[in-house]
Coordinates of C-alpha atoms and ligand atoms in Angstrom, one line a residue:
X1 CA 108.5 89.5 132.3
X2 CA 106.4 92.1 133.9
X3 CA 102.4 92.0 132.6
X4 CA 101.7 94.5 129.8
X5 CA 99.2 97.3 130.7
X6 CA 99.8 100.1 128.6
X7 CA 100.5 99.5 124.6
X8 CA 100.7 101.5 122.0
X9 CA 99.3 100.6 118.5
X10 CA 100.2 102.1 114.8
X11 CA 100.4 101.8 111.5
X12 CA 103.1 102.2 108.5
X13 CA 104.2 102.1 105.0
X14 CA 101.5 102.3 102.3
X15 CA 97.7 102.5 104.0
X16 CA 95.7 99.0 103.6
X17 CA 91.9 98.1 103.9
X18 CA 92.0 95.8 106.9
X19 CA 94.2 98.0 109.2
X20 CA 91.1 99.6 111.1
X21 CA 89.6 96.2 111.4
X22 CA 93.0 94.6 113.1
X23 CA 93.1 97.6 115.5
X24 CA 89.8 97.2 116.6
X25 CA 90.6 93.6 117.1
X26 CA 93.4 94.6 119.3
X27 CA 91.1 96.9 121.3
X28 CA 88.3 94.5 121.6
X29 CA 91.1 91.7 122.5
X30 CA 93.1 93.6 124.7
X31 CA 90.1 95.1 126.9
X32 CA 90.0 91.8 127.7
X33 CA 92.6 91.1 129.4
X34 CA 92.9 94.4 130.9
X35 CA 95.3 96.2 128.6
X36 CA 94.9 99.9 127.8
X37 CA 95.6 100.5 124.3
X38 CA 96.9 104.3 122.8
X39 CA 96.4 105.0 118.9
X40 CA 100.0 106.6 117.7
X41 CA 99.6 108.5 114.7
X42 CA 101.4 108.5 111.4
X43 CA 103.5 105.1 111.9
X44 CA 106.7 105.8 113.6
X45 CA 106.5 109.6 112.7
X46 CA 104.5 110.0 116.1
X47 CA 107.4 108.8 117.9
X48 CA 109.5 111.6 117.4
X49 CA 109.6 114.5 118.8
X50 CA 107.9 116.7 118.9
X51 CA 105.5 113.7 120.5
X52 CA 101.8 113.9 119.4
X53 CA 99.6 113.1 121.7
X54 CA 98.2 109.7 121.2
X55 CA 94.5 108.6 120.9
X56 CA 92.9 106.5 123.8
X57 CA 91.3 103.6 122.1
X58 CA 88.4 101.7 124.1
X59 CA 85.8 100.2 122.4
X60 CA 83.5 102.5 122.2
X61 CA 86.3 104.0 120.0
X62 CA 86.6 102.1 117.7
X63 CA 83.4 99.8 117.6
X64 CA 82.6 101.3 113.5
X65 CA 86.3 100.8 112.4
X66 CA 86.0 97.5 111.3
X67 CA 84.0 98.9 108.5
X68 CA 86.9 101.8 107.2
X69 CA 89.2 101.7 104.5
X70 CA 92.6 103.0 105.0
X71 CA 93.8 103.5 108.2
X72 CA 92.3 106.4 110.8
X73 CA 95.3 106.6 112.9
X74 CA 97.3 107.7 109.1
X75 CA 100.4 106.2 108.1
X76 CA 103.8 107.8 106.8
X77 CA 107.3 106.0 105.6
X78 CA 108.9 107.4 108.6
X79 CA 111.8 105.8 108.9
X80 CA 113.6 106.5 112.6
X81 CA 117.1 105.1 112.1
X82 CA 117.4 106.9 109.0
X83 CA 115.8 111.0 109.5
X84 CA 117.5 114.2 107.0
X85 CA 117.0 117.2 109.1
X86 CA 116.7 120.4 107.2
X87 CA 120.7 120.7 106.8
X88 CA 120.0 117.6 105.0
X89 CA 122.2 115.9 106.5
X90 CA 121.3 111.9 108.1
X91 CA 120.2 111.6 111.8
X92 CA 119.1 108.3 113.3
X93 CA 116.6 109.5 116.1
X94 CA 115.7 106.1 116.8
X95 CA 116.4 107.6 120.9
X96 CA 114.1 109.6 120.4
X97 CA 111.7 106.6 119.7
X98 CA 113.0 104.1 122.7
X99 CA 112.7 107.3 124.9
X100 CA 109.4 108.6 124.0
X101 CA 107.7 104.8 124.4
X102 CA 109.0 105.6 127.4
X103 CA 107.4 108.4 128.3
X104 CA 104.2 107.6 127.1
X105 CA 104.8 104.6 129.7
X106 CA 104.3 101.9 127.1
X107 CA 105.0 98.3 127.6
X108 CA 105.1 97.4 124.1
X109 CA 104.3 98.6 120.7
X110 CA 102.1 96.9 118.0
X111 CA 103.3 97.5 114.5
X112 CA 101.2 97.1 111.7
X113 CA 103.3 97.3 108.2
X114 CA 105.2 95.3 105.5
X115 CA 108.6 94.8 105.4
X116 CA 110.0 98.9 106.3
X117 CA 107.8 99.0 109.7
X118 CA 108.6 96.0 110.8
X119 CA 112.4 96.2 109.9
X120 CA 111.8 99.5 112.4
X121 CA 109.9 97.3 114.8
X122 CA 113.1 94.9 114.8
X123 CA 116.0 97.2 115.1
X124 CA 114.2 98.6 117.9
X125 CA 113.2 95.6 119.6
X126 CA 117.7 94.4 119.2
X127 CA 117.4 98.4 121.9
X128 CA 114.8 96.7 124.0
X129 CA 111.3 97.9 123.4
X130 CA 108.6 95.0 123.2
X131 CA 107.4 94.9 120.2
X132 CA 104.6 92.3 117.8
X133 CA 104.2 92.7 114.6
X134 CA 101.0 92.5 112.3
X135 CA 101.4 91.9 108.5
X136 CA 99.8 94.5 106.4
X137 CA 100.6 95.1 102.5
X138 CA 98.5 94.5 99.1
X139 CA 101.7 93.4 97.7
X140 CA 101.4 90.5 99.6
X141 CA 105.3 90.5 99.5
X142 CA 106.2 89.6 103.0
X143 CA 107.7 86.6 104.2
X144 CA 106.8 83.9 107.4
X145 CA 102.9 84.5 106.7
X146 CA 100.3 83.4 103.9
X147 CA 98.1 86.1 104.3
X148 CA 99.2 90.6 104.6
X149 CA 96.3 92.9 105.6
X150 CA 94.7 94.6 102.2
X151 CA 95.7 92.2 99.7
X152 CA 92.4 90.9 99.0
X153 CA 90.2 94.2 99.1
X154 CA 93.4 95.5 96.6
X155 CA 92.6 92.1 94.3
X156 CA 89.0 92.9 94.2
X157 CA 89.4 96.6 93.1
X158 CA 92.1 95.8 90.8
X159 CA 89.8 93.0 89.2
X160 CA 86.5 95.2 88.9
X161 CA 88.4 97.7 87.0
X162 CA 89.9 95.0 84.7
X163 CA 86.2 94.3 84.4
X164 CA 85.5 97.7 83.1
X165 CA 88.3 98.4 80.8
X166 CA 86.1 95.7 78.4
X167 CA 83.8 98.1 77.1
X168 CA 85.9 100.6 76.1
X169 CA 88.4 98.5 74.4
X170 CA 86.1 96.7 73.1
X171 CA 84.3 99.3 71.6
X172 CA 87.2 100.9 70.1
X173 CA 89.1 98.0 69.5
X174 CA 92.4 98.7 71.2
X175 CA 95.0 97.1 73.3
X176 CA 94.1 98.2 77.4
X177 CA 97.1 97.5 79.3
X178 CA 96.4 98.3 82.9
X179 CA 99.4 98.5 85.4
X180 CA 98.7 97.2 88.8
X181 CA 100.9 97.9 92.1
X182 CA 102.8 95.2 93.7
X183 CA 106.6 96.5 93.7
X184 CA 108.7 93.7 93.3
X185 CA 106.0 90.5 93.6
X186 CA 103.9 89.6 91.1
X187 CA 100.6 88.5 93.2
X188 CA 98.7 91.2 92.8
X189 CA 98.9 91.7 88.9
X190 CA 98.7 87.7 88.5
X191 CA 95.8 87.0 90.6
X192 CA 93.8 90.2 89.7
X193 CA 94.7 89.2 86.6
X194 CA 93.0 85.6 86.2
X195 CA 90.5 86.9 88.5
X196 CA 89.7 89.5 85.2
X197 CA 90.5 87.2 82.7
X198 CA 93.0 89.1 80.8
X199 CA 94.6 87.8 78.1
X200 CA 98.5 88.4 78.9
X201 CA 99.6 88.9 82.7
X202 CA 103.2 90.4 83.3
X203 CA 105.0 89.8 86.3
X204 CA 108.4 91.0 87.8
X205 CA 109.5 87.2 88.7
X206 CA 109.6 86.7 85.2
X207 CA 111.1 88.9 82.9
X208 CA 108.9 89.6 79.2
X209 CA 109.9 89.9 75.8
X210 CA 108.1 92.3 73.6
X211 CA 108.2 89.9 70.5
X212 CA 106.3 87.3 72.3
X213 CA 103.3 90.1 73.0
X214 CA 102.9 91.1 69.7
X215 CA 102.9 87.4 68.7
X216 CA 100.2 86.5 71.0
X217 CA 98.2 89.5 70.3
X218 CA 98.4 88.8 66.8
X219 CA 96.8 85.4 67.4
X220 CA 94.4 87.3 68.9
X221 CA 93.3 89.6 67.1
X222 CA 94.5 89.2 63.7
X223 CA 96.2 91.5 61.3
X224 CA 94.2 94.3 62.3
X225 CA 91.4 95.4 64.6
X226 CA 88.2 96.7 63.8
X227 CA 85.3 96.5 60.9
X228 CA 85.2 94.7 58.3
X229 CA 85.8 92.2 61.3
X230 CA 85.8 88.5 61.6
X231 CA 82.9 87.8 64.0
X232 CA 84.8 84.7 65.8
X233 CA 87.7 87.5 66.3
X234 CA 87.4 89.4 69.4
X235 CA 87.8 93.1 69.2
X236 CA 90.4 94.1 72.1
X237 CA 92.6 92.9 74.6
X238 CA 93.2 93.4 77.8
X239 CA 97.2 93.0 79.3
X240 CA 97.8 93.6 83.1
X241 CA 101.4 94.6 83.9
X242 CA 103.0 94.4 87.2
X243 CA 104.8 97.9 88.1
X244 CA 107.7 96.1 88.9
X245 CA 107.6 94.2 85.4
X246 CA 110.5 94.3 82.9
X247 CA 111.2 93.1 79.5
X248 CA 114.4 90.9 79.1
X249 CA 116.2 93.5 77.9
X250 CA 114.9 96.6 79.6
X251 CA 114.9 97.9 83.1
X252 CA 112.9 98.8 85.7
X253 CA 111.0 102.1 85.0
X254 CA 110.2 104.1 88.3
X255 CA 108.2 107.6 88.6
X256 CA 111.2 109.5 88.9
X257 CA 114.9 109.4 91.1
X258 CA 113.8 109.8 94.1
X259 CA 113.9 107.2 97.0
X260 CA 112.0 107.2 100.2
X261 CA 113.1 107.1 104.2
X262 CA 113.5 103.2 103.3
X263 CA 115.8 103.6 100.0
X264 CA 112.7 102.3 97.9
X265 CA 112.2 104.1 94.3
X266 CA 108.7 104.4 92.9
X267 CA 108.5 102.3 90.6
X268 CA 105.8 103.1 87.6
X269 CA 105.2 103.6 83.9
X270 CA 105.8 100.3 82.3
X271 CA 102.3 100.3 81.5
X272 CA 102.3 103.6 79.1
X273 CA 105.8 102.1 77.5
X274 CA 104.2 98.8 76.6
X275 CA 100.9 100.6 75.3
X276 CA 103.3 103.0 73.4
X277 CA 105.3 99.9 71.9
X278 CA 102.4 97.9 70.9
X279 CA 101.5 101.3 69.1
X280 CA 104.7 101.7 67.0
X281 CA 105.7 98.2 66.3
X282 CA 102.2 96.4 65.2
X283 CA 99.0 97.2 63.5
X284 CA 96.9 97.5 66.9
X285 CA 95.7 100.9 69.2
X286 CA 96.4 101.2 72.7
X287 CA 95.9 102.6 75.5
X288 CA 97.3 102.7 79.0
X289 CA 95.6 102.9 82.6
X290 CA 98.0 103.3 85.6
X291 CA 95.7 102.4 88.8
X292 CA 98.1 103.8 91.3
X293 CA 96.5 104.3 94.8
X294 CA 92.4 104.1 94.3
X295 CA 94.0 100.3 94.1
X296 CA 94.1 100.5 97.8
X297 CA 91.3 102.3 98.4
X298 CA 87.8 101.7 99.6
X299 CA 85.7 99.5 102.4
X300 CA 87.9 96.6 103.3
X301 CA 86.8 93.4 101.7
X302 CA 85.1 90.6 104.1
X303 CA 88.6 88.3 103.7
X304 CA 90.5 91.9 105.0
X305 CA 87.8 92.4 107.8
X306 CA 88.0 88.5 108.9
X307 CA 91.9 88.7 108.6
X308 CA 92.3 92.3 110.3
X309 CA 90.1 91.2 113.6
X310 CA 91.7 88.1 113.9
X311 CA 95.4 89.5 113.3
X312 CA 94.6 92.2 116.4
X313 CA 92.8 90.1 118.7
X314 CA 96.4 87.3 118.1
X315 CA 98.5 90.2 118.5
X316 CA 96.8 91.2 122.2
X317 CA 97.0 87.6 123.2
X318 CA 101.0 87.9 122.2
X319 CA 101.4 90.7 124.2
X320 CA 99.8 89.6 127.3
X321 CA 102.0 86.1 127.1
X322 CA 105.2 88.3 126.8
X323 CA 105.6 87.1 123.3
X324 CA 107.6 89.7 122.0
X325 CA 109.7 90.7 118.8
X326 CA 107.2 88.3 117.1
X327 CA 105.1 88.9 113.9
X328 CA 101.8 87.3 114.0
X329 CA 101.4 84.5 111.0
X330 CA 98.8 83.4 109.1
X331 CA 98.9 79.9 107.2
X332 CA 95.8 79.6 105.1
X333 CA 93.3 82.4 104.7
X334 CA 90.3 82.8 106.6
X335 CA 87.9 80.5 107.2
X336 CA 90.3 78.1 106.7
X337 CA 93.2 79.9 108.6
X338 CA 95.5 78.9 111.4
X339 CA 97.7 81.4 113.3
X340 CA 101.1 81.6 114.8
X341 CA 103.5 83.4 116.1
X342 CA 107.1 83.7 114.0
X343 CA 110.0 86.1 114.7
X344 CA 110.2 89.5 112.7
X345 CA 113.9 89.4 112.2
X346 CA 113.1 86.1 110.5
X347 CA 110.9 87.3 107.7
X348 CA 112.8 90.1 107.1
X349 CA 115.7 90.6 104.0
X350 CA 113.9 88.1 102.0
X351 CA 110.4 88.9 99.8
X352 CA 107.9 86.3 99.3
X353 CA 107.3 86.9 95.3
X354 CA 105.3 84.5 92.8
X355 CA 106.6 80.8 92.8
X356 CA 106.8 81.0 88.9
X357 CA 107.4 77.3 88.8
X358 CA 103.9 76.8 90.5
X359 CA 101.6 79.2 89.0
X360 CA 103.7 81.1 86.0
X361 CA 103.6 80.1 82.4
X362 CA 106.3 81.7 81.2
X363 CA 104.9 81.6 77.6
X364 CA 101.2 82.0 77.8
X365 CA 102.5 85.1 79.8
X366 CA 99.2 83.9 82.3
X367 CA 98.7 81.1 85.2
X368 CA 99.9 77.5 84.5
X369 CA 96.7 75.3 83.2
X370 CA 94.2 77.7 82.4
X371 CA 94.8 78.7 78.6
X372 CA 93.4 82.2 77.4
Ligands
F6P1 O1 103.7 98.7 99.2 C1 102.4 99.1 98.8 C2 102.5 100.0 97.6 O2 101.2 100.3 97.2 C3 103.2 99.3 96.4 O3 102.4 98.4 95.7 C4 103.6 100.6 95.7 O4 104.7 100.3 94.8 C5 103.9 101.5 96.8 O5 103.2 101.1 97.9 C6 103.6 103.0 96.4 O6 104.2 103.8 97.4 P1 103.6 105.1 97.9 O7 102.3 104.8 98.6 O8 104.6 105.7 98.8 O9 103.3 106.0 96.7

């Protein structure tokens, strides 16, 4: 296999604190060994034509980025293989791709995403095009690896807002249920979660029952919330429900019918169904706080920054030993944190969701050992 000189790096799916930090691990990596690394825009989106013109990253470049939320070269949920051009009709333009890498005389591509970017990253690896993978996603959903870029920043916001909603719930004595993102796994909601100390965590792996809610809130709170009040009582609660969380016999309740490039709905607004249950079928007030995106906002946690430089600098190392169509692994988090080297198409199809058995207690509605 002929030495890498020229890659290309980007970034797709939803944006994550610790992408900038892997990319400038790449760069600082790949300088290294005498690789030239180019910035493509907007995940695969760049790859079509019309091309945009990359971004030459040295390290002069990107020497702050380690420091930056988000991602600065953007992301999108382009999805090549599957395109609708304005007759609305499907294209796969993943030729386009293969022949634009081409152009831009890439030897490989480095493809930071979750499941959709990397099942991208695959298909075009089956047509040829050297590509390593880096694991970036809060939902921390992804299969083959421990740790996915952002999950940990996403945990810490998630958890200082759990930490807020006290006052006001306590103050008015209501119910705060606060949806957190995650799609189908439940890591994010239970961790944040226990991290918060909320009372009842709800998780897609395990499917809820309303009747069980009202009976632990009850035990609670009591009959009713507010003054005269028993002092030993508290005042409020505090319920964190995974988007992708369903009752037993409900369904999953998405922001409206449409899909993305990927066939994923948007899934959302469990949390204002459960508020506006808890509202009509027992004595108590509620309220509802959808997080949405500010979860995956802000200045990538240290874990994220660690995680990120050590994914990119892995990733240059895999492409300068021709180790291609791989997705760089992480077993154990940082500092305790070895990585490896597994192959994309073997991570994909699957998700790596909440190992109910483990951590789940499926009638505390919370983690396993740690009674609220
Ligand atoms: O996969 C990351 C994620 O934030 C999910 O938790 C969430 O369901 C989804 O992306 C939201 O999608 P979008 O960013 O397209 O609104």
């Amino acid at each position: 296999m002929a030495e890498a000189q020229r890659i290309g790096v980007l970034t797709g799916g939803g944006d994550a604190p610790g992408l900038n930090p892997a990319i400038k691990g790449l760069v600082y990596r790949a300088s290294e060994l005498g690789i030239e690394v180019l910035g493509l825009y907007d995940g695969w989106r760049s790859m079509l034509d019309p091309l945009t013109e990359p971004l030459l990253l040295d390290r002069g470049k990107v020497r702050r980025w380690d420091r930056d939320g988000g991602t600065n070269l953007g992301s999108s949920r382009t999805n090549p293989f599957r395109t609708v051009s304005e007759e609305g009709v499907r294209v796969d333009r993943s030729p386009e791709v293969v022949a634009n890498i081409e152009k831009l005389g890439l030897d490989a591509i480095v493809a930071c995403g979750g499941e959709d970017t990397l099942g991208v990253a695959a298909r075009l690896s089956e047509r040829g095009v050297s590509v390593v993978g880096i694991p970036k996603t809060i939902d921390k959903d992804l299969a083959g690896t421990d740790y996915t870029l952002g999950f940990d920043t996403a945990l810490r916001n998630v958890t200082e807002v759990i930490e807020r909603s006290r006052t006001p719930a306590g103050s008015h004595g209501w119910v705060q249920v606060i949806e957190v993102m995650g799609r189908h796994a439940g890591h994010l909601a239970l961790w944040s979660g226990v991290a918060g100390q909320a009372d009842l965590i709800l998780i897609p792996e395990h499917p809820f029952r309303y009747e069980k809610i009202y009976h632990h809130l009850k035990d609670r709170l009591g009959d009713t919330i507010g003054y005269p009040r028993d002092s030993e009582r508290p005042r409020y609660s505090v319920i964190v429900v995974a988007e992708g969380a369903y009752a037993e016999d409900g369904e999953l309740i998405t922001v409206d019918d449409r899909h993305d490039a990927f066939g994923h709905a948007r899934l959302g607004g469990i949390g204002e169904v459960l508020a506006r249950r808890i509202m009509s079928e027992t004595p108590y007030e509620a309220r509802s706080a959808m997080l949405g995106h500010p979860q995956r906002g802000g200045t990538p946690s240290p874990t994220d920054r660690i995680m990120g430089l050590m994914f990119g600098s892995f990733a240059a190392d895999a492409v300068a030993n021709g180790d291609f169509g791989k997705l760089v692994s992480a077993r154990g988090v940082a500092p305790a944190c070895d990585l490896s080297l597994v192959s994309i198409s073997s991570v994909l199809g699957q998700i790596n969701t909440v190992d109910v058995d483990r951590y789940y207690d499926t009638e505390r509605y919370h983690l396993k050992g740690i009674g609220m």
